[in-house]
Amino acid sequence: MPVPHVYGVPRTESVNDLVQRIADRDQAAFRRFHRRLVRAVFAQVCESVGSRALAVTVTRAVFVEVWRLAPMPASRQLDGTAWVTAIAARRAADRLREIDGPTPTLGTAYDDLIASELAGALGTEPTAHWS
């Protein structure tokens, strides 16, 4: 006897499915996307920049950029995981250039702005551990 559809195992959303929903400004999909990838992105960035404090800021910026770029047609044609990994690598390299180069650092005001934007995209309030 076939199992009724109601009792079927729900299909797990792929990262690409989530990117499609984020492009439509689905905050719940963005929260699931963030939960699924934040640790991997943080680990990648932390390895690149060598500082957990800097990695927190860069990781936030990665997810803000995902929220901003998801509606772009090109983001819908890419593998979601590779896309986020590329954003993280670029953001980490940019941050290291800021530190090493003559460009003045953006300071904590920039970090606070990124935290606020990420909270807005997640539909939450910034928490103390984000700063």
Coordinates of N, CA, C and O in Angstrom, one line a residue:
M1 N 0.8 -1.2 0.0 CA 0.0 0.0 0.0 C 0.9 1.2 0.0 O 1.8 1.4 0.8
P2 N 0.7 2.2 -0.9 CA 1.5 3.4 -1.0 C 1.3 4.3 0.2 O 0.2 4.3 0.8
V3 N 2.3 5.0 0.6 CA 2.2 5.9 1.7 C 1.6 7.2 1.2 O 2.0 7.7 0.2
P4 N 0.5 7.7 1.9 CA -0.1 8.9 1.5 C 0.9 10.1 1.5 O 1.9 10.1 2.3
H5 N 0.8 11.0 0.6 CA 1.7 12.2 0.5 C 1.8 12.9 1.8 O 2.9 13.4 2.2
V6 N 0.8 12.9 2.6 CA 0.8 13.6 3.9 C 1.8 13.0 4.8 O 2.4 13.7 5.6
Y7 N 2.1 11.7 4.7 CA 3.1 11.1 5.6 C 4.5 11.0 5.0 O 5.3 10.4 5.6
G8 N 4.7 11.5 3.8 CA 6.0 11.5 3.2 C 7.0 12.3 3.9 O 6.7 13.2 4.7
V9 N 8.2 11.9 3.8 CA 9.3 12.7 4.4 C 9.5 14.0 3.6 O 9.6 14.0 2.4
P10 N 9.5 15.1 4.4 CA 9.7 16.4 3.7 C 11.0 16.5 3.0 O 12.0 16.0 3.5
R11 N 11.1 17.1 1.9 CA 12.3 17.3 1.1 C 13.1 18.4 1.8 O 12.6 19.5 2.1
T12 N 14.4 18.2 1.9 CA 15.3 19.2 2.5 C 15.6 20.2 1.4 O 15.8 19.9 0.3
E13 N 15.5 21.5 1.9 CA 15.8 22.6 0.9 C 17.3 22.6 0.7 O 18.1 22.5 1.6
S14 N 17.6 22.8 -0.6 CA 19.0 22.9 -0.9 C 19.4 24.4 -0.7 O 18.6 25.3 -0.6
V15 N 20.7 24.6 -0.7 CA 21.2 26.0 -0.6 C 20.7 26.8 -1.8 O 20.3 27.9 -1.6
N16 N 20.7 26.2 -2.9 CA 20.2 26.9 -4.1 C 18.7 27.3 -4.0 O 18.3 28.4 -4.4
D17 N 17.9 26.4 -3.4 CA 16.5 26.7 -3.2 C 16.4 27.9 -2.2 O 15.5 28.8 -2.4
L18 N 17.2 27.9 -1.2 CA 17.2 29.0 -0.3 C 17.6 30.3 -0.9 O 17.0 31.4 -0.7
V19 N 18.6 30.3 -1.8 CA 19.0 31.5 -2.5 C 17.8 32.0 -3.3 O 17.6 33.2 -3.4
Q20 N 17.1 31.1 -4.0 CA 16.0 31.6 -4.8 C 14.9 32.3 -3.9 O 14.3 33.3 -4.3
R21 N 14.7 31.7 -2.7 CA 13.7 32.3 -1.8 C 14.2 33.6 -1.2 O 13.4 34.6 -1.0
I22 N 15.5 33.7 -1.0 CA 16.1 34.9 -0.5 C 16.0 36.0 -1.5 O 15.7 37.2 -1.2
A23 N 16.1 35.6 -2.8 CA 16.0 36.6 -3.9 C 14.6 37.2 -3.9 O 14.4 38.4 -4.3
D24 N 13.6 36.4 -3.4 CA 12.2 36.9 -3.3 C 12.0 37.6 -2.0 O 10.8 37.9 -1.6
R25 N 13.0 37.8 -1.2 CA 13.0 38.6 0.1 C 12.3 37.8 1.2 O 11.6 38.3 2.0
D26 N 12.5 36.5 1.2 CA 11.9 35.6 2.2 C 12.9 35.5 3.4 O 13.9 34.9 3.3
Q27 N 12.5 36.3 4.5 CA 13.4 36.3 5.6 C 13.5 35.0 6.3 O 14.6 34.7 6.9
A28 N 12.5 34.2 6.4 CA 12.6 32.9 7.0 C 13.6 32.0 6.2 O 14.4 31.3 6.8
A29 N 13.6 32.1 4.9 CA 14.6 31.3 4.1 C 16.0 31.9 4.4 O 16.9 31.1 4.5
F30 N 16.1 33.2 4.6 CA 17.4 33.7 4.9 C 17.9 33.3 6.2 O 19.1 32.9 6.4
R31 N 17.0 33.2 7.2 CA 17.4 32.7 8.5 C 17.9 31.2 8.4 O 18.9 30.8 9.0
R32 N 17.2 30.4 7.6 CA 17.6 29.0 7.5 C 18.9 28.9 6.7 O 19.8 28.1 7.1
F33 N 19.1 29.7 5.7 CA 20.4 29.8 5.0 C 21.5 30.2 5.9 O 22.6 29.6 5.9
H34 N 21.3 31.2 6.7 CA 22.3 31.7 7.7 C 22.6 30.6 8.7 O 23.8 30.3 8.9
R35 N 21.6 29.9 9.3 CA 21.9 28.9 10.2 C 22.7 27.7 9.6 O 23.6 27.1 10.2
R36 N 22.4 27.4 8.3 CA 23.0 26.3 7.6 C 24.5 26.6 7.3 O 25.3 25.7 7.4
L37 N 24.8 27.8 7.0 CA 26.2 28.1 6.5 C 27.0 29.0 7.4 O 28.2 29.1 7.1
V38 N 26.5 29.6 8.4 CA 27.3 30.5 9.2 C 28.5 29.9 9.8 O 29.6 30.5 9.8
R39 N 28.5 28.7 10.3 CA 29.7 28.1 10.9 C 30.8 27.9 9.8 O 31.9 28.1 10.1
A40 N 30.4 27.3 8.7 CA 31.3 27.1 7.6 C 32.0 28.4 7.1 O 33.2 28.4 6.9
V41 N 31.1 29.4 6.9 CA 31.7 30.7 6.5 C 32.6 31.3 7.5 O 33.7 31.7 7.2
F42 N 32.2 31.2 8.8 CA 33.0 31.7 9.9 C 34.4 31.0 9.9 O 35.4 31.6 10.0
A43 N 34.4 29.7 9.8 CA 35.6 28.9 9.8 C 36.5 29.3 8.6 O 37.7 29.5 8.8
Q44 N 35.9 29.4 7.5 CA 36.7 29.8 6.3 C 37.3 31.2 6.5 O 38.5 31.4 6.2
V45 N 36.5 32.2 7.0 CA 37.0 33.5 7.1 C 38.1 33.6 8.3 O 39.1 34.3 8.1
C46 N 37.8 32.9 9.3 CA 38.7 32.9 10.5 C 40.1 32.3 10.0 O 41.1 32.9 10.4
E47 N 40.1 31.3 9.2 CA 41.4 30.8 8.7 C 42.1 31.8 7.8 O 43.3 31.9 7.9
S48 N 41.3 32.6 7.1 CA 41.9 33.5 6.2 C 42.5 34.8 6.9 O 43.6 35.2 6.6
V49 N 41.7 35.3 7.9 CA 42.1 36.5 8.5 C 42.9 36.3 9.8 O 43.6 37.2 10.3
G50 N 42.8 35.1 10.4 CA 43.6 34.7 11.5 C 43.2 35.4 12.8 O 43.9 35.3 13.8
S51 N 42.0 35.9 12.9 CA 41.5 36.5 14.1 C 40.0 36.3 14.2 O 39.2 36.5 13.2
R52 N 39.6 35.7 15.3 CA 38.1 35.4 15.5 C 37.3 36.7 15.5 O 36.2 36.8 15.0
A53 N 37.8 37.8 16.1 CA 37.1 39.1 16.1 C 36.9 39.6 14.7 O 35.8 40.0 14.4
L54 N 37.9 39.6 13.9 CA 37.8 40.1 12.5 C 36.8 39.1 11.8 O 36.1 39.6 10.9
A55 N 36.9 37.9 12.0 CA 36.1 36.9 11.3 C 34.6 37.1 11.6 O 33.8 36.9 10.7
V56 N 34.3 37.5 12.8 CA 32.9 37.8 13.1 C 32.4 38.9 12.2 O 31.3 38.8 11.6
T57 N 33.1 40.0 12.1 CA 32.7 41.1 11.3 C 32.6 40.8 9.8 O 31.7 41.1 9.2
V58 N 33.6 40.1 9.3 CA 33.6 39.7 7.9 C 32.5 38.7 7.6 O 31.8 38.8 6.6
T59 N 32.2 37.8 8.5 CA 31.1 36.8 8.3 C 29.8 37.6 8.3 O 29.0 37.3 7.4
R60 N 29.6 38.5 9.1 CA 28.4 39.3 9.1 C 28.3 40.0 7.7 O 27.2 40.0 7.1
A61 N 29.4 40.6 7.2 CA 29.3 41.3 6.0 C 29.0 40.4 4.8 O 28.3 40.8 3.9
V62 N 29.5 39.1 4.9 CA 29.2 38.1 3.9 C 27.7 37.9 3.8 O 27.1 38.0 2.7
F63 N 27.0 37.8 4.9 CA 25.6 37.5 4.8 C 24.8 38.7 4.4 O 23.7 38.6 3.8
V64 N 25.2 39.9 4.8 CA 24.6 41.1 4.3 C 24.7 41.2 2.8 O 23.7 41.5 2.1
E65 N 25.9 40.9 2.3 CA 26.1 40.9 0.9 C 25.2 39.8 0.2 O 24.6 40.1 -0.9
V66 N 25.0 38.7 0.8 CA 24.1 37.7 0.2 C 22.7 38.2 0.1 O 22.0 38.1 -0.9
W67 N 22.2 38.9 1.2 CA 20.9 39.5 1.2 C 20.8 40.5 0.1 O 19.8 40.6 -0.7
R68 N 21.8 41.3 -0.1 CA 21.7 42.4 -1.1 C 21.8 41.9 -2.5 O 21.1 42.4 -3.4
L69 N 22.6 40.8 -2.8 CA 22.9 40.4 -4.1 C 21.9 39.3 -4.6 O 21.8 39.0 -5.8
A70 N 21.3 38.6 -3.7 CA 20.4 37.5 -4.1 C 19.4 37.8 -5.2 O 19.1 37.0 -6.1
P71 N 18.8 39.0 -5.2 CA 17.8 39.3 -6.2 C 18.5 39.5 -7.6 O 17.7 39.5 -8.6
M72 N 19.8 39.7 -7.7 CA 20.4 39.9 -9.0 C 20.3 38.6 -9.8 O 20.5 37.5 -9.3
P73 N 20.0 38.7 -11.1 CA 19.9 37.5 -12.0 C 21.1 36.6 -12.0 O 20.9 35.4 -12.0
A74 N 22.3 37.1 -11.9 CA 23.4 36.2 -11.9 C 23.5 35.3 -10.7 O 23.9 34.2 -10.8
S75 N 23.0 35.8 -9.5 CA 23.0 34.9 -8.3 C 22.1 33.7 -8.4 O 22.4 32.7 -7.8
R76 N 21.1 33.8 -9.3 CA 20.2 32.6 -9.4 C 20.8 31.6 -10.3 O 20.3 30.5 -10.4
Q77 N 21.9 31.9 -11.0 CA 22.5 30.9 -12.0 C 23.7 30.3 -11.4 O 24.3 29.4 -12.0
L78 N 24.1 30.6 -10.2 CA 25.3 30.1 -9.6 C 25.0 29.0 -8.5 O 23.9 29.0 -8.0
D79 N 26.0 28.2 -8.2 CA 25.8 27.2 -7.1 C 25.9 28.1 -5.8 O 26.8 28.8 -5.6
G80 N 24.8 27.9 -5.0 CA 24.7 28.8 -3.8 C 25.9 28.7 -2.8 O 26.4 29.7 -2.3
T81 N 26.4 27.5 -2.6 CA 27.5 27.3 -1.7 C 28.8 27.9 -2.3 O 29.5 28.6 -1.5
A82 N 29.0 27.7 -3.5 CA 30.2 28.2 -4.2 C 30.1 29.8 -4.2 O 31.2 30.4 -3.9
W83 N 29.0 30.3 -4.4 CA 28.7 31.7 -4.4 C 29.1 32.3 -3.0 O 29.8 33.3 -2.9
V84 N 28.6 31.7 -2.0 CA 28.9 32.3 -0.6 C 30.3 32.1 -0.3 O 30.9 33.0 0.3
T85 N 30.9 31.0 -0.7 CA 32.3 30.8 -0.4 C 33.2 31.8 -1.1 O 34.2 32.4 -0.6
A86 N 32.8 32.2 -2.3 CA 33.5 33.2 -3.1 C 33.4 34.6 -2.4 O 34.4 35.4 -2.3
I87 N 32.2 34.9 -2.0 CA 31.9 36.2 -1.3 C 32.8 36.2 0.0 O 33.4 37.2 0.2
A88 N 32.8 35.1 0.7 CA 33.6 35.1 2.0 C 35.1 35.3 1.7 O 35.8 36.0 2.4
A89 N 35.6 34.6 0.6 CA 37.0 34.8 0.3 C 37.4 36.2 -0.1 O 38.4 36.8 0.4
R90 N 36.5 36.8 -0.9 CA 36.7 38.2 -1.3 C 36.7 39.1 -0.1 O 37.5 40.0 0.0
R91 N 35.6 39.0 0.7 CA 35.5 39.9 1.9 C 36.7 39.7 2.8 O 37.2 40.7 3.4
A92 N 37.2 38.5 3.0 CA 38.3 38.3 3.9 C 39.6 39.0 3.3 O 40.3 39.7 4.0
A93 N 39.8 38.8 2.0 CA 40.9 39.4 1.4 C 40.8 41.0 1.4 O 41.8 41.7 1.7
D94 N 39.6 41.5 1.2 CA 39.4 42.9 1.3 C 39.8 43.4 2.7 O 40.4 44.5 2.9
R95 N 39.3 42.7 3.7 CA 39.6 43.1 5.1 C 41.1 43.1 5.4 O 41.6 44.0 6.1
L96 N 41.8 42.1 4.9 CA 43.2 42.0 5.2 C 43.9 43.2 4.5 O 44.9 43.7 5.0
R97 N 43.5 43.5 3.3 CA 44.1 44.7 2.6 C 43.9 46.0 3.3 O 44.7 46.8 3.4
E98 N 42.7 46.1 3.9 CA 42.4 47.3 4.8 C 43.4 47.4 5.9 O 43.9 48.5 6.2
I99 N 43.7 46.3 6.5 CA 44.6 46.3 7.7 C 46.0 46.5 7.3 O 46.7 47.3 7.9
D100 N 46.4 45.9 6.2 CA 47.8 45.9 5.8 C 48.2 47.2 4.9 O 49.3 47.6 5.0
G101 N 47.2 47.7 4.3 CA 47.4 48.8 3.3 C 47.3 50.2 4.0 O 47.0 50.3 5.2
P102 N 47.5 51.2 3.2 CA 47.4 52.6 3.7 C 46.0 53.1 3.9 O 45.7 54.1 4.4
T103 N 45.0 52.3 3.4 CA 43.6 52.7 3.6 C 43.2 52.7 5.0 O 43.5 51.8 5.8
P104 N 42.6 53.8 5.5 CA 42.2 53.8 6.9 C 41.2 52.8 7.2 O 40.3 52.5 6.4
T105 N 41.2 52.3 8.4 CA 40.2 51.3 8.8 C 38.9 51.9 9.0 O 38.8 53.1 9.3
L106 N 37.8 51.2 8.8 CA 36.5 51.7 8.9 C 36.0 51.8 10.3 O 35.0 52.5 10.6
G107 N 36.6 51.1 11.3 CA 36.3 51.3 12.7 C 35.0 50.6 13.1 O 34.4 49.8 12.3
T108 N 34.6 50.8 14.3 CA 33.5 50.1 14.9 C 32.1 50.5 14.3 O 31.2 49.8 14.3
A109 N 32.1 51.8 13.8 CA 30.8 52.2 13.2 C 30.4 51.4 12.1 O 29.2 51.0 11.9
Y110 N 31.4 50.9 11.2 CA 31.1 50.1 10.1 C 30.6 48.7 10.6 O 29.7 48.1 10.1
D111 N 31.3 48.2 11.7 CA 30.9 46.9 12.2 C 29.4 47.0 12.8 O 28.7 46.0 12.6
D112 N 29.1 48.1 13.4 CA 27.7 48.2 14.0 C 26.7 48.3 12.8 O 25.6 47.8 12.9
L113 N 27.1 49.0 11.7 CA 26.2 49.1 10.6 C 25.9 47.7 10.0 O 24.8 47.4 9.7
I114 N 27.0 46.9 9.8 CA 26.8 45.6 9.3 C 26.0 44.7 10.2 O 25.1 44.0 9.7
A115 N 26.2 44.8 11.5 CA 25.4 44.0 12.4 C 23.9 44.4 12.3 O 23.0 43.6 12.3
S116 N 23.6 45.7 12.2 CA 22.2 46.2 12.1 C 21.6 45.7 10.8 O 20.5 45.3 10.8
E117 N 22.4 45.7 9.7 CA 21.8 45.3 8.4 C 21.6 43.8 8.4 O 20.6 43.3 7.9
L118 N 22.5 43.0 9.0 CA 22.2 41.6 9.1 C 21.0 41.3 10.0 O 20.2 40.4 9.6
A119 N 20.9 42.0 11.1 CA 19.7 41.8 11.9 C 18.4 42.1 11.2 O 17.4 41.4 11.3
G120 N 18.4 43.1 10.4 CA 17.3 43.5 9.6 C 17.0 42.4 8.6 O 15.8 42.1 8.3
A121 N 18.0 41.9 7.9 CA 17.8 40.8 6.9 C 17.2 39.6 7.6 O 16.4 38.8 7.0
L122 N 17.7 39.3 8.8 CA 17.2 38.1 9.5 C 15.9 38.3 10.2 O 15.3 37.4 10.7
G123 N 15.5 39.6 10.3 CA 14.2 39.9 10.9 C 14.3 39.8 12.4 O 13.3 39.5 13.1
T124 N 15.5 40.1 13.0 CA 15.7 40.1 14.4 C 16.4 41.4 14.9 O 16.7 42.3 14.1
E125 N 16.6 41.5 16.1 CA 17.3 42.6 16.7 C 18.8 42.2 16.9 O 19.1 41.1 17.2
P126 N 19.7 43.2 16.7 CA 21.1 42.8 17.0 C 21.3 42.5 18.4 O 20.6 43.0 19.3
T127 N 22.1 41.5 18.7 CA 22.3 41.1 20.1 C 23.7 41.5 20.5 O 24.6 41.8 19.7
A128 N 24.0 41.5 21.8 CA 25.2 42.0 22.4 C 26.4 41.1 21.8 O 27.5 41.7 21.6
H129 N 26.2 39.8 21.6 CA 27.4 39.0 21.2 C 27.8 39.3 19.7 O 28.8 38.8 19.2
W130 N 27.0 40.1 19.0 CA 27.3 40.4 17.6 C 28.3 41.5 17.6 O 29.0 41.8 16.6
S131 N 28.4 42.3 18.6 CA 29.3 43.5 18.6 C 30.7 43.1 19.2 O 30.9 42.2 19.9

